[in-house]
């Protein structure tokens, strides 16, 4: 996360989705990833007027690469000050202590899907849902 938090406010063209009454803004640096995410989450698109409870920012690694052919379950590791580090094949992420913000470095849609699952599960658990 940039100094602890992603840049304030969603970027233009960010994808806003609602799952189980929980809305997250997805921002991806790699333009080629926006289209697959739009297809995957198309049924869950939320209008701009819906306030987002969470934000996920995905950046591409500094060295070129491709998503791994075989995916694995993510490894979760508590970090400093209550953050949560999520590591998987080809990606790394840090979630804020309240799990409402995630900064991901990786390739492909799999990291986005994994982080959304972790963030949504946390939101549902804190609201006595699930």
PDB file of C-alpha atoms in Angstrom:
ATOM      1  CA  UNK A   1       0.000   0.000   0.000  1.00  0.00           C
ATOM      2  CA  UNK A   2       1.236   3.477  -0.755  1.00  0.00           C
ATOM      3  CA  UNK A   3       2.265   4.806   2.628  1.00  0.00           C
ATOM      4  CA  UNK A   4      -0.340   2.529   4.178  1.00  0.00           C
ATOM      5  CA  UNK A   5      -3.211   3.270   1.808  1.00  0.00           C
ATOM      6  CA  UNK A   6      -3.909   3.151  -1.921  1.00  0.00           C
ATOM      7  CA  UNK A   7      -4.403   6.488  -3.674  1.00  0.00           C
ATOM      8  CA  UNK A   8      -7.582   8.196  -2.408  1.00  0.00           C
ATOM      9  CA  UNK A   9     -10.671   7.915  -4.646  1.00  0.00           C
ATOM     10  CA  UNK A  10     -11.275   5.469  -7.485  1.00  0.00           C
ATOM     11  CA  UNK A  11      -9.548   5.980 -10.797  1.00  0.00           C
ATOM     12  CA  UNK A  12     -11.610   6.737 -13.859  1.00  0.00           C
ATOM     13  CA  UNK A  13     -12.871   3.498 -15.386  1.00  0.00           C
ATOM     14  CA  UNK A  14     -12.677   1.543 -12.128  1.00  0.00           C
ATOM     15  CA  UNK A  15     -15.013  -1.435 -11.904  1.00  0.00           C
ATOM     16  CA  UNK A  16     -17.566  -1.228  -9.072  1.00  0.00           C
ATOM     17  CA  UNK A  17     -19.265  -4.470  -8.034  1.00  0.00           C
ATOM     18  CA  UNK A  18     -21.706  -5.488  -5.306  1.00  0.00           C
ATOM     19  CA  UNK A  19     -21.702  -8.978  -3.771  1.00  0.00           C
ATOM     20  CA  UNK A  20     -24.001  -9.880  -0.851  1.00  0.00           C
ATOM     21  CA  UNK A  21     -24.734  -6.200  -0.249  1.00  0.00           C
ATOM     22  CA  UNK A  22     -21.003  -5.377  -0.073  1.00  0.00           C
ATOM     23  CA  UNK A  23     -19.571  -3.034  -2.725  1.00  0.00           C
ATOM     24  CA  UNK A  24     -15.940  -2.940  -3.791  1.00  0.00           C
ATOM     25  CA  UNK A  25     -14.134  -0.757  -6.323  1.00  0.00           C
ATOM     26  CA  UNK A  26     -11.641  -2.678  -8.479  1.00  0.00           C
ATOM     27  CA  UNK A  27      -8.834  -0.681 -10.029  1.00  0.00           C
ATOM     28  CA  UNK A  28      -6.428  -2.433 -12.366  1.00  0.00           C
ATOM     29  CA  UNK A  29      -3.262  -0.985 -13.826  1.00  0.00           C
ATOM     30  CA  UNK A  30      -3.168  -3.486 -16.696  1.00  0.00           C
ATOM     31  CA  UNK A  31      -5.799  -2.412 -19.247  1.00  0.00           C
ATOM     32  CA  UNK A  32      -5.941  -5.932 -20.713  1.00  0.00           C
ATOM     33  CA  UNK A  33      -7.257  -7.244 -17.369  1.00  0.00           C
ATOM     34  CA  UNK A  34     -10.217  -4.849 -17.222  1.00  0.00           C
ATOM     35  CA  UNK A  35     -12.164  -6.656 -19.949  1.00  0.00           C
ATOM     36  CA  UNK A  36     -11.936 -10.175 -18.413  1.00  0.00           C
ATOM     37  CA  UNK A  37     -12.916  -8.767 -15.013  1.00  0.00           C
ATOM     38  CA  UNK A  38     -15.878  -6.994 -16.612  1.00  0.00           C
ATOM     39  CA  UNK A  39     -17.016 -10.359 -18.053  1.00  0.00           C
ATOM     40  CA  UNK A  40     -16.471 -12.271 -14.793  1.00  0.00           C
ATOM     41  CA  UNK A  41     -18.222  -9.715 -12.582  1.00  0.00           C
ATOM     42  CA  UNK A  42     -20.661  -8.289 -15.162  1.00  0.00           C
ATOM     43  CA  UNK A  43     -23.715  -9.595 -13.314  1.00  0.00           C
ATOM     44  CA  UNK A  44     -22.589  -7.775 -10.158  1.00  0.00           C
ATOM     45  CA  UNK A  45     -21.882  -4.290 -11.533  1.00  0.00           C
ATOM     46  CA  UNK A  46     -22.973  -1.490  -9.211  1.00  0.00           C
ATOM     47  CA  UNK A  47     -23.937   2.033 -10.265  1.00  0.00           C
ATOM     48  CA  UNK A  48     -21.574   4.907  -9.412  1.00  0.00           C
ATOM     49  CA  UNK A  49     -24.123   6.201  -6.881  1.00  0.00           C
ATOM     50  CA  UNK A  50     -23.611   3.122  -4.677  1.00  0.00           C
ATOM     51  CA  UNK A  51     -21.021   3.850  -1.984  1.00  0.00           C
ATOM     52  CA  UNK A  52     -18.156   1.378  -1.878  1.00  0.00           C
ATOM     53  CA  UNK A  53     -17.136  -0.221   1.402  1.00  0.00           C
ATOM     54  CA  UNK A  54     -13.882  -1.547  -0.004  1.00  0.00           C
ATOM     55  CA  UNK A  55     -11.218  -0.911  -2.606  1.00  0.00           C
ATOM     56  CA  UNK A  56      -8.802  -3.251  -4.381  1.00  0.00           C
ATOM     57  CA  UNK A  57      -5.939  -1.814  -6.428  1.00  0.00           C
ATOM     58  CA  UNK A  58      -4.012  -4.205  -8.688  1.00  0.00           C
ATOM     59  CA  UNK A  59      -0.643  -3.268 -10.103  1.00  0.00           C
ATOM     60  CA  UNK A  60       1.571  -5.220 -12.454  1.00  0.00           C
ATOM     61  CA  UNK A  61       4.992  -6.416 -11.268  1.00  0.00           C
ATOM     62  CA  UNK A  62       8.026  -4.412 -12.331  1.00  0.00           C
ATOM     63  CA  UNK A  63       9.454  -7.430 -14.156  1.00  0.00           C
ATOM     64  CA  UNK A  64       7.359  -8.858 -17.011  1.00  0.00           C
ATOM     65  CA  UNK A  65       5.781 -12.247 -16.574  1.00  0.00           C
ATOM     66  CA  UNK A  66       2.633 -14.213 -17.071  1.00  0.00           C
ATOM     67  CA  UNK A  67       0.137 -15.789 -14.676  1.00  0.00           C
ATOM     68  CA  UNK A  68       1.260 -19.239 -13.519  1.00  0.00           C
ATOM     69  CA  UNK A  69      -0.256 -22.218 -15.327  1.00  0.00           C
ATOM     70  CA  UNK A  70      -1.161 -23.911 -12.039  1.00  0.00           C
ATOM     71  CA  UNK A  71      -2.850 -21.917  -9.299  1.00  0.00           C
ATOM     72  CA  UNK A  72      -2.567 -22.651  -5.602  1.00  0.00           C
ATOM     73  CA  UNK A  73      -4.511 -21.641  -2.534  1.00  0.00           C
ATOM     74  CA  UNK A  74      -3.236 -18.343  -1.149  1.00  0.00           C
ATOM     75  CA  UNK A  75      -1.065 -18.214   1.954  1.00  0.00           C
ATOM     76  CA  UNK A  76      -2.303 -15.786   4.615  1.00  0.00           C
ATOM     77  CA  UNK A  77       0.177 -14.228   7.016  1.00  0.00           C
ATOM     78  CA  UNK A  78      -0.546 -11.579   9.677  1.00  0.00           C
ATOM     79  CA  UNK A  79       1.486  -8.451   9.113  1.00  0.00           C
ATOM     80  CA  UNK A  80       2.463  -5.365  11.057  1.00  0.00           C
ATOM     81  CA  UNK A  81      -0.260  -3.312  12.743  1.00  0.00           C
ATOM     82  CA  UNK A  82      -3.007  -5.799  11.915  1.00  0.00           C
ATOM     83  CA  UNK A  83      -2.442  -5.959   8.171  1.00  0.00           C
ATOM     84  CA  UNK A  84      -2.778  -9.264   6.346  1.00  0.00           C
ATOM     85  CA  UNK A  85      -0.349 -10.435   3.680  1.00  0.00           C
ATOM     86  CA  UNK A  86      -1.791 -12.723   1.018  1.00  0.00           C
ATOM     87  CA  UNK A  87       0.713 -14.606  -1.140  1.00  0.00           C
ATOM     88  CA  UNK A  88      -0.042 -16.855  -4.076  1.00  0.00           C
ATOM     89  CA  UNK A  89       1.601 -18.128  -7.232  1.00  0.00           C
ATOM     90  CA  UNK A  90       2.459 -15.007  -9.193  1.00  0.00           C
ATOM     91  CA  UNK A  91       1.009 -12.407  -6.819  1.00  0.00           C
ATOM     92  CA  UNK A  92       1.414 -10.710  -3.470  1.00  0.00           C
ATOM     93  CA  UNK A  93      -1.058  -8.491  -1.620  1.00  0.00           C
ATOM     94  CA  UNK A  94      -1.397  -6.533   1.585  1.00  0.00           C
ATOM     95  CA  UNK A  95      -4.801  -5.918   3.143  1.00  0.00           C
ATOM     96  CA  UNK A  96      -5.473  -3.068   5.542  1.00  0.00           C
ATOM     97  CA  UNK A  97      -6.196  -3.936   9.194  1.00  0.00           C
ATOM     98  CA  UNK A  98      -9.951  -3.572   8.619  1.00  0.00           C
ATOM     99  CA  UNK A  99      -9.671  -5.605   5.367  1.00  0.00           C
ATOM    100  CA  UNK A 100     -11.409  -2.842   3.382  1.00  0.00           C
ATOM    101  CA  UNK A 101      -8.382  -1.974   1.220  1.00  0.00           C
ATOM    102  CA  UNK A 102      -6.028  -4.206  -0.695  1.00  0.00           C
ATOM    103  CA  UNK A 103      -2.965  -3.429  -2.768  1.00  0.00           C
ATOM    104  CA  UNK A 104      -2.051  -6.320  -5.081  1.00  0.00           C
ATOM    105  CA  UNK A 105       0.962  -6.851  -7.300  1.00  0.00           C
ATOM    106  CA  UNK A 106       0.446  -9.635  -9.802  1.00  0.00           C
ATOM    107  CA  UNK A 107      -0.929 -10.854 -13.094  1.00  0.00           C
ATOM    108  CA  UNK A 108      -4.318 -12.076 -14.249  1.00  0.00           C
ATOM    109  CA  UNK A 109      -7.739 -12.261 -12.679  1.00  0.00           C
ATOM    110  CA  UNK A 110      -7.033 -15.049 -10.166  1.00  0.00           C
ATOM    111  CA  UNK A 111      -5.404 -12.721  -7.593  1.00  0.00           C
ATOM    112  CA  UNK A 112      -8.359 -10.316  -7.855  1.00  0.00           C
ATOM    113  CA  UNK A 113     -10.849 -13.145  -7.300  1.00  0.00           C
ATOM    114  CA  UNK A 114      -8.876 -14.474  -4.302  1.00  0.00           C
ATOM    115  CA  UNK A 115      -8.582 -11.085  -2.640  1.00  0.00           C
ATOM    116  CA  UNK A 116     -12.268 -10.342  -3.144  1.00  0.00           C
ATOM    117  CA  UNK A 117     -13.093 -13.637  -1.407  1.00  0.00           C
ATOM    118  CA  UNK A 118     -10.864 -12.787   1.572  1.00  0.00           C
ATOM    119  CA  UNK A 119     -12.207  -9.228   1.805  1.00  0.00           C
ATOM    120  CA  UNK A 120     -15.857 -10.288   1.451  1.00  0.00           C
ATOM    121  CA  UNK A 121     -15.494 -13.067   4.026  1.00  0.00           C
ATOM    122  CA  UNK A 122     -14.022 -10.567   6.483  1.00  0.00           C
ATOM    123  CA  UNK A 123     -16.824  -8.045   5.822  1.00  0.00           C
ATOM    124  CA  UNK A 124     -19.502 -10.714   6.270  1.00  0.00           C
ATOM    125  CA  UNK A 125     -17.873 -12.037   9.442  1.00  0.00           C
ATOM    126  CA  UNK A 126     -17.685  -8.565  10.992  1.00  0.00           C
ATOM    127  CA  UNK A 127     -21.376  -8.045  10.182  1.00  0.00           C
ATOM    128  CA  UNK A 128     -22.284 -11.407  11.772  1.00  0.00           C
ATOM    129  CA  UNK A 129     -23.111 -12.803   8.335  1.00  0.00           C
ATOM    130  CA  UNK A 130     -21.925 -15.909   6.512  1.00  0.00           C
TER     131      UNK A 130
END
